[in-house]
Every structure is written in C-alpha cells, then in structure tokens.
Coordinates of C-alpha atoms in Angstrom, one line a residue:
M1 CA -48.8 -18.0 -73.7
K2 CA -49.5 -15.6 -71.7
I3 CA -48.0 -12.4 -71.4
Q4 CA -47.6 -10.9 -68.0
T5 CA -47.6 -6.8 -68.4
K6 CA -46.2 -4.0 -65.9
P7 CA -49.0 -2.9 -63.2
K8 CA -50.1 0.8 -63.8
T9 CA -49.6 3.1 -60.9
T10 CA -52.7 6.0 -61.0
L11 CA -53.0 8.5 -58.5
T12 CA -56.1 9.7 -57.2
R13 CA -57.3 13.3 -57.8
K14 CA -57.2 14.1 -54.2
T15 CA -54.1 12.2 -54.0
S16 CA -52.8 14.0 -56.9
R17 CA -53.9 17.4 -55.8
R18 CA -51.9 17.0 -52.0
L19 CA -48.9 16.3 -53.9
S20 CA -48.7 19.0 -56.0
S21 CA -49.6 21.8 -52.8
T22 CA -46.7 20.0 -51.3
A23 CA -44.6 19.9 -54.7
R24 CA -45.1 23.7 -54.3
A25 CA -44.7 24.2 -50.7
V26 CA -40.8 22.7 -51.2
G27 CA -40.4 24.3 -54.7
L28 CA -40.6 21.2 -57.0
P29 CA -40.5 22.1 -60.6
L30 CA -43.0 21.3 -63.0
A31 CA -41.1 18.2 -64.2
K32 CA -40.7 16.8 -60.7
R33 CA -44.4 17.2 -59.8
P34 CA -46.9 14.4 -58.9
G35 CA -47.9 12.5 -62.0
L36 CA -44.7 11.2 -62.3
R37 CA -43.6 7.4 -60.9
H38 CA -41.3 8.6 -57.7
F39 CA -41.1 11.5 -55.6
R40 CA -38.7 13.0 -53.6
L41 CA -38.1 16.4 -51.5
V42 CA -35.0 18.6 -52.6
E43 CA -34.0 21.7 -50.8
H44 CA -35.0 24.9 -51.6
K45 CA -33.3 27.2 -53.7
H46 CA -32.8 29.8 -51.0
T47 CA -32.0 27.5 -48.3
G48 CA -28.2 27.6 -47.3
K49 CA -26.5 24.2 -48.4
L50 CA -24.1 22.2 -46.0
I51 CA -20.7 22.1 -46.6
H52 CA -18.5 19.0 -46.5
H53 CA -17.0 18.4 -43.1
R54 CA -13.5 18.8 -44.8
H55 CA -14.4 22.6 -44.9
T56 CA -14.5 22.8 -40.8
S57 CA -11.6 23.1 -39.4
H58 CA -12.4 21.8 -36.0
L59 CA -8.5 21.5 -34.7
S60 CA -8.0 25.5 -35.6
L61 CA -11.3 26.4 -33.7
A62 CA -9.7 24.4 -30.5
F63 CA -6.5 25.9 -31.1
M64 CA -8.6 29.2 -31.4
L65 CA -10.3 28.5 -27.7
L66 CA -7.6 27.4 -26.6
L67 CA -6.0 31.0 -27.4
V68 CA -8.6 33.0 -25.9
G69 CA -8.5 30.7 -22.7
V70 CA -4.9 31.7 -22.0
F71 CA -5.3 35.1 -22.8
M72 CA -7.9 35.9 -20.3
Y73 CA -6.0 33.6 -18.0
V74 CA -3.2 36.1 -18.4
S75 CA -5.8 39.1 -18.7
A76 CA -7.1 37.8 -14.9
G77 CA -3.5 37.8 -13.6
F78 CA -2.1 40.9 -14.8
A79 CA -5.8 42.7 -13.0
L80 CA -5.2 40.7 -10.0
V81 CA -1.7 42.1 -9.5
R82 CA -2.6 45.7 -10.3
A83 CA -5.7 45.3 -7.8
Q84 CA -3.1 44.4 -5.1
Q85 CA -0.8 47.3 -5.9
T86 CA -3.7 49.8 -6.2
A87 CA -4.9 48.4 -3.1
G88 CA -2.7 50.0 -0.5
S89 CA -2.7 47.3 1.8
V90 CA 0.2 45.8 3.5
S91 CA 1.0 43.0 4.1
V92 CA 3.7 42.9 7.7
G93 CA 5.6 39.4 8.9
V94 CA 6.9 38.9 12.9
V95 CA 9.7 37.3 13.8
V96 CA 9.1 35.7 16.9
P97 CA 13.0 34.2 18.5
G98 CA 13.0 30.7 19.6
P99 CA 15.8 29.3 21.5
A100 CA 19.0 28.9 20.2
P101 CA 20.8 25.9 19.1
V102 CA 21.4 23.6 22.2
V103 CA 24.5 21.3 20.2
G104 CA 27.2 22.9 18.7
A105 CA 29.2 22.6 15.9
T106 CA 32.1 20.7 16.6
I107 CA 35.4 20.0 14.2
I108 CA 36.8 16.1 14.5
G109 CA 39.0 16.6 11.6
P110 CA 42.1 17.5 11.6
K111 CA 43.1 16.7 15.1
D112 CA 44.4 19.7 17.1
G113 CA 48.3 20.0 16.9
T114 CA 47.8 18.8 13.1
T115 CA 51.0 20.2 10.3
L116 CA 50.7 20.3 6.9
T117 CA 53.6 21.0 4.5
N118 CA 53.4 22.8 1.7
Q119 CA 49.7 22.3 1.7
T120 CA 46.9 25.2 2.7
T121 CA 44.1 23.7 1.3
L122 CA 42.2 20.8 3.3
E123 CA 38.6 19.3 4.3
V124 CA 37.0 20.2 7.8
T125 CA 34.3 17.8 9.6
G126 CA 32.7 17.3 12.2
T127 CA 29.2 16.9 14.0
C128 CA 26.3 19.8 14.3
A129 CA 22.4 19.5 14.8
P130 CA 21.1 18.7 11.6
G131 CA 19.3 21.5 9.2
T132 CA 21.6 24.4 10.9
F133 CA 23.7 26.8 8.9
V134 CA 27.9 25.9 9.3
V135 CA 31.1 28.3 9.5
V136 CA 34.4 27.9 9.9
L137 CA 36.7 30.1 11.3
S138 CA 40.5 30.4 11.2
N139 CA 41.9 32.9 13.2
D140 CA 38.0 34.5 13.7
Q141 CA 38.0 35.3 9.7
L142 CA 35.3 33.0 7.8
V143 CA 37.0 30.1 5.5
G144 CA 33.9 28.2 5.0
S145 CA 30.6 27.8 5.3
G146 CA 27.8 25.4 4.4
V147 CA 24.7 23.0 5.6
C148 CA 25.0 20.7 8.5
T149 CA 23.4 17.1 6.7
A150 CA 20.3 14.9 8.2
A151 CA 22.6 12.6 9.4
G152 CA 24.2 15.7 11.6
I153 CA 27.6 16.1 9.8
F154 CA 29.4 19.1 8.0
I155 CA 32.3 18.8 5.2
I156 CA 33.7 22.2 4.1
Q157 CA 36.8 22.8 2.0
V158 CA 38.7 25.5 3.4
Q159 CA 41.8 27.5 2.4
L160 CA 44.7 28.4 5.4
Q161 CA 47.6 30.8 6.2
T162 CA 50.8 30.1 6.6
G163 CA 51.6 29.6 9.8
D164 CA 49.4 29.4 13.1
N165 CA 45.6 28.2 12.5
V166 CA 43.2 28.3 15.4
L167 CA 40.3 26.7 14.2
R168 CA 36.4 26.7 15.3
A169 CA 33.1 26.3 14.1
L170 CA 29.6 27.5 15.0
N171 CA 26.3 26.4 13.6
Y172 CA 23.1 29.0 13.0
D173 CA 19.4 27.9 13.2
N174 CA 16.8 29.0 10.8
L175 CA 17.3 32.4 12.9
N176 CA 20.3 32.7 12.2
Q177 CA 21.2 31.5 16.2
A178 CA 24.3 30.3 17.2
G179 CA 25.0 27.4 19.1
P180 CA 27.4 27.6 21.8
N181 CA 31.0 26.6 21.6
T182 CA 32.8 23.8 20.8
P183 CA 36.8 23.5 21.7
F184 CA 39.4 25.3 19.2
V185 CA 41.7 23.3 16.7
G186 CA 45.4 24.3 16.1
V187 CA 46.3 23.8 12.6
T188 CA 50.0 24.8 11.0
V189 CA 50.8 25.2 7.7
T190 CA 55.1 25.5 6.7
G191 CA 56.9 25.3 4.0
I192 CA 55.4 27.9 1.8
I193 CA 57.0 31.1 1.0
E194 CA 55.0 33.6 -1.3
Q195 CA 57.1 36.1 -2.5
G196 CA 58.9 37.4 1.3
H197 CA 55.2 37.0 2.6
S198 CA 55.3 34.5 4.7
T199 CA 51.9 35.0 5.6
T200 CA 48.6 36.1 4.2
P201 CA 48.0 39.9 4.1
Q202 CA 45.1 40.6 6.5
L203 CA 41.8 42.9 4.8
P204 CA 41.8 46.4 6.3
I205 CA 38.0 45.8 6.5
Q206 CA 36.1 42.9 8.6
L207 CA 34.1 39.8 7.4
A208 CA 30.9 38.9 8.7
I209 CA 31.2 35.8 11.0
N210 CA 28.0 34.7 9.5
P211 CA 27.3 35.2 5.6
S212 CA 23.9 33.6 5.5
I213 CA 20.5 36.0 5.2
V214 CA 17.5 34.6 6.4
P215 CA 15.0 36.9 5.2
G216 CA 12.4 38.6 7.2
L217 CA 14.7 38.9 10.6
T218 CA 15.2 42.1 11.9
L219 CA 18.9 41.2 12.8
E220 CA 21.7 42.7 11.1
Q221 CA 22.6 41.3 8.0
P222 CA 25.9 41.0 6.2
S223 CA 26.9 43.2 3.0
C224 CA 26.5 41.6 -0.4
G225 CA 28.8 43.0 -2.6
N226 CA 28.8 47.0 -1.2
E227 CA 32.1 46.6 0.9
K228 CA 34.5 49.5 0.6
T229 CA 37.1 47.2 -1.1
Q230 CA 39.7 50.2 -2.5
D231 CA 42.9 50.0 -0.4
L232 CA 42.6 45.6 -0.5
P233 CA 45.9 44.1 -0.7
V234 CA 47.7 42.4 -4.1
G235 CA 50.7 40.3 -3.5
G236 CA 51.2 37.6 -1.5
A237 CA 48.7 34.3 -0.8
L238 CA 45.8 34.4 -3.4
R239 CA 42.3 34.6 -0.9
I240 CA 38.4 34.6 -1.7
A241 CA 35.5 35.2 0.7
V242 CA 31.7 34.8 0.6
T243 CA 30.7 37.8 2.4
C244 CA 26.9 37.4 2.2
V245 CA 24.5 33.9 0.6
P246 CA 20.8 33.3 1.1
R247 CA 20.1 30.7 3.3
F248 CA 16.8 29.4 1.4
V249 CA 16.2 29.8 -2.1
Q250 CA 12.9 28.9 -4.2
V251 CA 13.2 27.1 -7.2
N252 CA 13.5 29.3 -10.4
T253 CA 14.2 32.4 -8.8
Q254 CA 17.6 34.2 -9.3
Y255 CA 19.4 35.7 -6.1
A256 CA 22.3 36.8 -5.2
L257 CA 25.9 35.9 -4.2
G258 CA 28.4 38.3 -2.8
L259 CA 32.1 37.1 -3.0
I260 CA 35.8 39.3 -2.4
A261 CA 39.0 38.3 -3.8
W262 CA 42.4 39.8 -3.0
G263 CA 46.5 39.3 -2.8
G264 CA 47.9 37.3 -5.4
V265 CA 48.6 38.5 -9.2
P266 CA 45.7 39.7 -11.0
P267 CA 44.0 39.7 -13.5
Y268 CA 41.6 36.8 -11.9
A269 CA 39.5 33.7 -13.3
L270 CA 36.6 32.9 -11.2
D271 CA 34.8 29.8 -11.6
I272 CA 31.5 29.0 -9.6
S273 CA 30.2 25.4 -9.2
W274 CA 26.9 25.8 -8.3
G275 CA 26.4 21.9 -7.4
H276 CA 24.0 18.9 -8.6
N277 CA 25.4 19.1 -12.6
Q278 CA 24.4 22.6 -12.6
D279 CA 26.2 25.4 -15.0
E280 CA 28.7 26.4 -13.7
T281 CA 29.8 30.0 -13.8
L282 CA 33.3 31.8 -15.6
L283 CA 34.3 35.3 -14.5
S284 CA 37.3 37.5 -15.0
L285 CA 38.1 40.1 -12.1
A286 CA 40.4 42.8 -13.4
T287 CA 41.6 44.0 -9.9
P288 CA 40.9 42.9 -5.8
G289 CA 36.9 43.8 -4.9
A290 CA 34.1 42.5 -4.0
R291 CA 31.9 41.3 -6.6
T292 CA 27.9 40.0 -6.8
V293 CA 27.0 37.2 -8.5
R294 CA 23.3 35.9 -9.4
F295 CA 22.2 32.5 -9.5
S296 CA 19.3 30.7 -9.5
H297 CA 18.4 26.6 -8.7
S298 CA 15.8 24.2 -10.7
N299 CA 15.2 21.3 -7.9
A300 CA 15.1 21.5 -4.7
G301 CA 17.0 19.9 -2.4
A302 CA 20.6 20.9 -0.2
Y303 CA 23.2 22.5 -3.0
T304 CA 27.0 22.9 -2.1
I305 CA 28.4 25.9 -4.1
T306 CA 32.5 25.8 -4.5
L307 CA 34.2 29.0 -5.9
H308 CA 37.8 28.4 -6.9
L309 CA 39.8 31.2 -7.7
K310 CA 43.1 31.6 -9.9
D311 CA 45.5 34.7 -10.4
K312 CA 47.6 35.4 -13.3
D313 CA 51.1 33.5 -11.9
G314 CA 49.0 30.3 -11.6
K315 CA 47.8 30.6 -7.9
S316 CA 45.0 28.9 -6.7
A317 CA 42.2 29.9 -3.5
V318 CA 39.2 27.9 -2.8
V319 CA 36.2 28.7 -1.0
Q320 CA 32.7 26.8 -0.1
T321 CA 29.6 28.0 1.1
A322 CA 26.0 26.6 0.9
V323 CA 22.2 26.8 0.1
Q324 CA 18.7 24.8 1.0
V325 CA 16.4 25.1 -1.9
I326 CA 12.7 25.1 -1.1
G327 CA 10.0 24.7 -3.0
S328 CA 7.9 22.4 -5.8
T329 CA 9.3 21.2 -8.9
T330 CA 7.0 21.4 -12.2
S331 CA 7.7 21.3 -15.3
P332 CA 6.1 24.1 -17.5
I333 CA 3.3 21.8 -18.7
A334 CA 2.7 20.5 -15.8
S335 CA 2.0 24.0 -14.3
L336 CA -0.4 25.3 -16.7
A337 CA -2.2 21.7 -16.3
N338 CA -2.1 22.7 -12.2
D339 CA -3.5 26.6 -13.5
V340 CA -6.4 24.7 -15.6
L341 CA -7.6 22.2 -13.7
Y342 CA -7.3 23.7 -10.0
T343 CA -8.2 27.1 -8.2
S344 CA -6.4 29.8 -10.3
W345 CA -8.3 28.8 -12.9
L346 CA -11.4 29.7 -11.8
K347 CA -10.6 33.1 -10.7
T348 CA -10.7 34.0 -14.3
P349 CA -13.6 35.6 -16.1
V350 CA -14.5 32.1 -16.8
P351 CA -18.8 33.1 -18.1
L352 CA -18.1 34.8 -21.8
Y353 CA -15.4 32.1 -22.5
L354 CA -17.4 29.2 -21.3
V355 CA -20.4 31.1 -23.3
S356 CA -17.6 30.5 -26.2
V357 CA -16.8 27.0 -25.8
A358 CA -20.3 25.9 -25.3
L359 CA -21.1 27.9 -29.0
T360 CA -18.4 26.2 -30.4
L361 CA -19.3 22.6 -29.3
G362 CA -22.9 23.3 -29.6
F363 CA -22.3 23.9 -33.5
W364 CA -19.3 21.2 -34.0
G365 CA -22.0 18.6 -32.3
G366 CA -24.5 20.1 -35.0
D367 CA -22.8 19.6 -37.8
I368 CA -22.0 15.8 -37.0
F369 CA -26.0 15.2 -35.7
D370 CA -26.6 16.2 -39.3
R371 CA -23.7 14.7 -41.1
N372 CA -25.0 11.3 -39.6
F373 CA -29.0 11.8 -39.0
G374 CA -30.0 14.8 -41.1
A375 CA -31.0 15.2 -43.8
H376 CA -28.5 13.8 -46.1
A377 CA -28.6 10.8 -44.1
Y378 CA -32.2 9.8 -45.7
R379 CA -32.3 10.7 -49.3
R380 CA -32.6 8.0 -51.4
S381 CA -31.7 7.0 -55.4
P382 CA -34.7 6.8 -57.1
K383 CA -36.7 3.9 -57.7
K384 CA -38.3 2.4 -60.5
A385 CA -41.4 1.8 -60.8
I386 CA -43.1 -1.3 -60.5

C-alpha cells in the first residue's frame, strides 16, 4: 500500500532574501519572517489605526455643518443691513395721482324712508367699484367702513342714533381719491330713550370721513390714537368709531388700528374680531377716549374687522372696518428652504463654508471607501500550507 505524504514547500535563497527584506520594511517580527508556511502584511506599529465606523457620528457632523451655514447666513444678513444703514443712500418714492373712481358707492338697502323701532344697528348694503374702500356716513359722521368685493358689492354693519339718520356712502381708490356722490338714504329710529337723552351726544372733535391709511401718500392722513379726548361725553347712547386703519397690510407684520369710544357708563369692555377665524382681542377701557390696538394677519386676503363695545349697564355699540392683507403665505421651513435654494443663499460668504463641506464629505467618503475597498477588506485569515 502506497502512503501519500504532504509535499514540502521550499524557498530559494533569492526568494527568501527578497521576502526577508520586505518583512523588515513592513515591521514583521522575526517569528513572522519567511521560512514559515504563510505570509501576510500587518500594520506598522507607528501607523494610525482605523477606528470602527460606529465611532464616527455623521449625524453630528451634518448638524455642525448646518449650524455653521445658518450662522454664516444670519451674519451676512446683519452685515447687509449694517451696510445699508451706513451707505447713506435714501430711497424716494413718488406717487402720481391717476383719475378718481368714476363709479360711486350706492346704497340699495335699507330703502329711503325706512323706520326702525327699538333698533339702532342694521346692515347697509350697496354697489361699488371692486377693490375700492367704502365708508358709510350717518349725518356726515363715520359709522362704518369696508372693502368692496370683487363682485362689486359692500355689506357694512352700522349703528345709528335715535331720530333721523341721513346715510350716504363713498368709495375711495388705492390713492384715497373719492368717487362721485350718490343719492342719500333717510332712516328714522324710534322708541329708544337713553335716560333722558333722545339723541346720541355729539363728539367735540371731528372724525376723519375716510379712516383708511395708504402708505406713501402725501395727502393728509387721519390721526391714529392721538386725538384730544379729554372732553368726551359720558351718558346717553354708547358709541365707538374707527379713527384710522391701514388699507393694505403685509402678512405676519404688525400694524396699528385707532379707535375712539364714548357715551354710556364706563368702564367699557371691547371685543375685536379680526375676521377669518383669527384670535379675538379683549380689552377693558376705564374711561372714554382714544386707543391704539396692534394686530397682524398670517394669511393673505380681505378681512372684515368688527368691534363690539359694552358699558357697565350692558349697553352695546358696534362698528366695522376692513383691511386687505397682501403677500405670500409661507411656513418658516418653506421660507428657509427658499433662502437656501435661491438667490439669498448665494449672497452669503460661501467659499469657506464650501471648503468645510468639501473636507467633511472627503473624510466621510474616504472612510467609507477604506472600509469597503481598503486594506482591511483584503486581509485574509492564514491558510494552511499544503
């Protein structure tokens, strides 16, 4: 019977010398030098060793890059504002009046000669030029205002005084130019006696016929909460009026609405509804007088603002006005994305930031490449000699 034996593996002197030289270059210990049945490279004792990828937090690196980018963007914004403030340049706007509206606001309800009994509030409706600002006057005193709809109609809730009321409506364009006069409508209120006062006490000051404010106009604007109201009457019917309101407002920007309250028995409770499910404002007024209320809207559109006033005895008064909110409605995330993707981001000092991003991505890519295709990927376990 023939017995098979394992063949011996021998190295020539030349091959042994070459492998020994290679082993010394890579720092192999004597036990690992040629003459053994296997040979593999190992890391030099002074070579830095790769750490497992779990020790590298790429999420943290991304978060740090985001913080750096936001910091650079905000810093560039402050620098731009500062540069604009110190540049000494001034922007000048010029308003060139065009023709006034050729279509006036006409009251179609109530009808002329209407009589109301034990009722002082009603809705005044009519036609108007779309987009204009409509005011309703009673005995030449402002009792309500609003915006003409795209359909060319207006609906404004007003409060009348006991006795005769002569109603008329005016509409104003975007330059606060009034349209033509339209027919008057007479309404009589009966059956209400206010503790010995048959009529509403008149104001000692003259309110502006048009309370709307259009920025940039050189025309005289109504005052906003600065009226001299030390002699406002108390008693009789309770009344409230809007003294100023901005015609156009930007989304998410605060503006001021001016009002004045008088009559009745103070203190007063004021409830302001800003329209379209906006949060209401509740105020307490200790005395008659002028007030200024700050407000803002988060969505574009036309908003009807209603002010309800009550006094100590439960009497009530109401007045309406309106604003047009313009501008795009975007969420903070969408706004940030727009800044990152479009022109505002390119105005930031990006070169250093791009270098930081490139370095981080380079290290990250190198780490991934080494784990998959580097020396560690080609190391094999020792094989037995045959």
